[in-house]
XYZ file of C-alpha atoms in Angstrom:
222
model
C 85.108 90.486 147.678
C 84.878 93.313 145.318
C 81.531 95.944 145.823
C 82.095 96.986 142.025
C 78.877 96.334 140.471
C 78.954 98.122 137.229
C 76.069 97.971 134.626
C 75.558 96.416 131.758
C 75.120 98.879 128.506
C 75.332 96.336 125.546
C 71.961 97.227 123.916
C 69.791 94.115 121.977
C 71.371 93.857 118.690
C 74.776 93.572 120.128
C 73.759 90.744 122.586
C 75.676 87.476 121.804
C 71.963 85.808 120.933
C 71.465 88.953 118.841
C 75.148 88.746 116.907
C 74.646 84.795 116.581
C 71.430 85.896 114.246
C 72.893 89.043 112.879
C 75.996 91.272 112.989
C 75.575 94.749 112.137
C 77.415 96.486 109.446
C 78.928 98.650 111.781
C 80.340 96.277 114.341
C 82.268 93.252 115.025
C 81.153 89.978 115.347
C 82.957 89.407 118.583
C 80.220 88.199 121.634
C 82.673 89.074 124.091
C 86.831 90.296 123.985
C 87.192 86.162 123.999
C 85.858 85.985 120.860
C 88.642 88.764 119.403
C 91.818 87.179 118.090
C 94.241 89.715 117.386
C 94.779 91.590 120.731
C 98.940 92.048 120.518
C 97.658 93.739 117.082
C 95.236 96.052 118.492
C 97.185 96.993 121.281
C 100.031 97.583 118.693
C 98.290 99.991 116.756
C 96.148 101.727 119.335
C 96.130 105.497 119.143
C 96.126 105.679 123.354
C 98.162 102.406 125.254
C 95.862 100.352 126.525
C 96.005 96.680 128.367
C 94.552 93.760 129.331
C 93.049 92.026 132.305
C 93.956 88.824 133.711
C 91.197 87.213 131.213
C 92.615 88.600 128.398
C 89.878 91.711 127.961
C 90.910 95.292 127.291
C 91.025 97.692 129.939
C 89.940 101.322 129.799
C 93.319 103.780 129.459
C 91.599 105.519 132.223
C 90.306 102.970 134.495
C 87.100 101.931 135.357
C 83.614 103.710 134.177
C 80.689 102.297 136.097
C 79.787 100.236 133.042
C 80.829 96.367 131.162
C 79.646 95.486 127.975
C 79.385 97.036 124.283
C 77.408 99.980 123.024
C 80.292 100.422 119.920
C 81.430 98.922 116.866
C 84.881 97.069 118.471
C 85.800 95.985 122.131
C 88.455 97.847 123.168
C 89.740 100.894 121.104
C 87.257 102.790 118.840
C 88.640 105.290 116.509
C 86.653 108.806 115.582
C 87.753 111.619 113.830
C 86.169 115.205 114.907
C 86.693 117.836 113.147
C 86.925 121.568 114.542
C 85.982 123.785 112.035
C 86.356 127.310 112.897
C 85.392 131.034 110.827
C 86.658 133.899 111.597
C 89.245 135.746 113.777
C 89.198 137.281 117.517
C 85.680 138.230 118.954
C 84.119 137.741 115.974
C 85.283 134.025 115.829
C 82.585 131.163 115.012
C 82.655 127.531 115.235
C 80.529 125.072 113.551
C 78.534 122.041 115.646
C 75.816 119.641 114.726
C 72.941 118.583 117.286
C 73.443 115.019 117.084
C 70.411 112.947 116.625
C 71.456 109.681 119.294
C 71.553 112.321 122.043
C 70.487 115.546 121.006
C 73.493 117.589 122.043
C 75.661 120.119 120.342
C 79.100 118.439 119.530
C 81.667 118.775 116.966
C 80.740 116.959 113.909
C 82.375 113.696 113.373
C 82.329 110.173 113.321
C 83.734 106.673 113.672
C 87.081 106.308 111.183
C 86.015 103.767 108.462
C 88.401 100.386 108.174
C 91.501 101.501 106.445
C 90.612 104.898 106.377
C 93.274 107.480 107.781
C 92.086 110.119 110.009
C 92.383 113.070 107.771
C 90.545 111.124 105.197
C 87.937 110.772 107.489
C 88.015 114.238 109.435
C 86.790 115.431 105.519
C 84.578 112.384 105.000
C 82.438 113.210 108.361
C 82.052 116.566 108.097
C 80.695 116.735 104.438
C 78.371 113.581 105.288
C 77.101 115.855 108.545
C 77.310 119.408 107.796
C 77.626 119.473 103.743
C 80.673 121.229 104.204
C 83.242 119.849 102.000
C 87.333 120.527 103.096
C 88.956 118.323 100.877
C 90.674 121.141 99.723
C 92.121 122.194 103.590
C 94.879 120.769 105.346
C 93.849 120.670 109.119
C 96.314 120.746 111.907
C 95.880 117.740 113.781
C 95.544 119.227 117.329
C 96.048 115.661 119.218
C 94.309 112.228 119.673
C 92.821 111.664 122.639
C 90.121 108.884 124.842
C 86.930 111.022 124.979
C 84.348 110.517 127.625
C 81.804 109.257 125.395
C 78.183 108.165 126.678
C 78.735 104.665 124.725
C 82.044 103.824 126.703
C 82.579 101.107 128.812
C 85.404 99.458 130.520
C 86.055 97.268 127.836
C 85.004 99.437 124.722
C 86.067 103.043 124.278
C 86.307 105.792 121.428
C 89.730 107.495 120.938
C 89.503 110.459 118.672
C 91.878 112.542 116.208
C 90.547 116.150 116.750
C 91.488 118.274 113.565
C 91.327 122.079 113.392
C 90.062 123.821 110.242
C 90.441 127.724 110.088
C 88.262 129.173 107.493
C 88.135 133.132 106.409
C 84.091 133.655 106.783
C 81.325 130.847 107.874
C 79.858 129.131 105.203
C 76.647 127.213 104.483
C 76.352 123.936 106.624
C 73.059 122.175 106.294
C 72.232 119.073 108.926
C 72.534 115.738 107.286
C 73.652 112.092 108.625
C 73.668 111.633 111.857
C 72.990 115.510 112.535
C 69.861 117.238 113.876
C 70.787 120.514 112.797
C 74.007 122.309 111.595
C 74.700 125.666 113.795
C 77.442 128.138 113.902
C 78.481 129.882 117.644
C 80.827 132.152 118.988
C 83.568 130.982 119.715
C 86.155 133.388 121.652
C 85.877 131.749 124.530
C 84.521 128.440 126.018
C 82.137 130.526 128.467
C 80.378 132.653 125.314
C 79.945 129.110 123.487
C 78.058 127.617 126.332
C 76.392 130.761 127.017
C 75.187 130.617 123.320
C 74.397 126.942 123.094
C 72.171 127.775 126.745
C 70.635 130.454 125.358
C 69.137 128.291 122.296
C 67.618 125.748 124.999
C 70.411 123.273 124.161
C 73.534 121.610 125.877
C 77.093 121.162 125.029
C 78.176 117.456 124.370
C 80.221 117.462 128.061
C 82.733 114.647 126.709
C 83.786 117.669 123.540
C 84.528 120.136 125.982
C 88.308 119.649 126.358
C 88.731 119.446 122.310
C 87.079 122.355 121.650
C 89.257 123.959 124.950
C 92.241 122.689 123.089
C 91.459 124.362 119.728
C 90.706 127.607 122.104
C 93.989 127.423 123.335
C 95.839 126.687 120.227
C 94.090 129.966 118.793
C 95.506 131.854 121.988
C 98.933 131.525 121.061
């Protein structure tokens, strides 16, 4: 007999009793991965492999998490876009993050990628809505797409994201909007000075953004 006894983060409104009433605008209908008809299609199309269980339900691409359920808008895969945007060169480097409001953390701002939307398209789309920064005008260099350890994931519902790296001359005004607290530029030479920064303004760094924002570090390195 298994001792796994993970815990169960669907909140209210996603609750089959909940969905039966009212779906949200930004999630499926689905009760449960049973209730999802176009698995081979998903799986298809998924940004990171993923499979399924002997019942049919997607697994996690990294295994289990200590939670079942749904705290996002699709079982199984969950697409975001993040955007990196960063000012500056060497030690005088800066990179822009919101506070987000669900958990009040510093993170990069982004969001979920719209229906039909491609990832660029929405790299721009959720940093203007966030940060009133528009880079329609920028081609980013998509620095790789990747499952992120985000505080909503579950074994069965998970966020893959395509990080994109901006490089801009000089910062520029970013005012908090959306789903964003506030709008703050840091220092960005190295990982250390950011968190240093962030710590030093009585807030935290969004723990699942660390290895995107290590990436675009390293890219800069080169």
């Amino acid at each position: 007999m298994s001792d796994y006894t993970p815990i169960d983060i669907t909140p209210p409104e996603l609750r089959p009793s909940a969905l039966a009433r009212h779906v949200p605008d930004w999630a499926e209908a689905a009760p449960t991965p049973d209730d999802v008809q176009n698995w081979e299609q998903r799986q298809t199309s998924a940004l990171i492999p993923f499979s399924l269980d002997a019942r049919g339900w997607p697994m996690h691409p990294h295994g289990r998490t200590g939670r079942v359920g749904r705290n996002l808008g699709k079982w199984g895969e969950n697409r975001a876009a993040d955007p990196i945007v960063v000012a500056g060169h060497g030690e005088d480097r800066q990179v822009l993050l919101i506070t987000r409001d669900d958990i009040h953390e510093e993170a990069i701002p982004g969001g979920m990628v719209d229906p039909g939307e491609a990832a660029p398209a929405a790299l721009v789309r959720e940093l203007r809505e966030e940060t009133g920064v528009n880079l329609a005008d920028h081609e980013p260099l998509i620095l790789g797409q990747d499952v992120v350890d985000d505080w909503r994931q579950s074994d069965h519902a998970w966020v893959a994201s395509t990080s994109g790296l901006y490089l801009l001359p000089a910062t520029v005004t970013a005012v908090a909007a959306s789903d964003a607290l506030r709008a703050t530029w840091y220092p960005f030479s190295s990982l250390t000075l950011l968190e240093n920064a962030i710590t030093a303004a009585g807030r935290t760094l969004y723990n699942a953004h660390r290895p995107l924002l290590q990436r675009a570090l390293d890219h800069l390195a080169e």
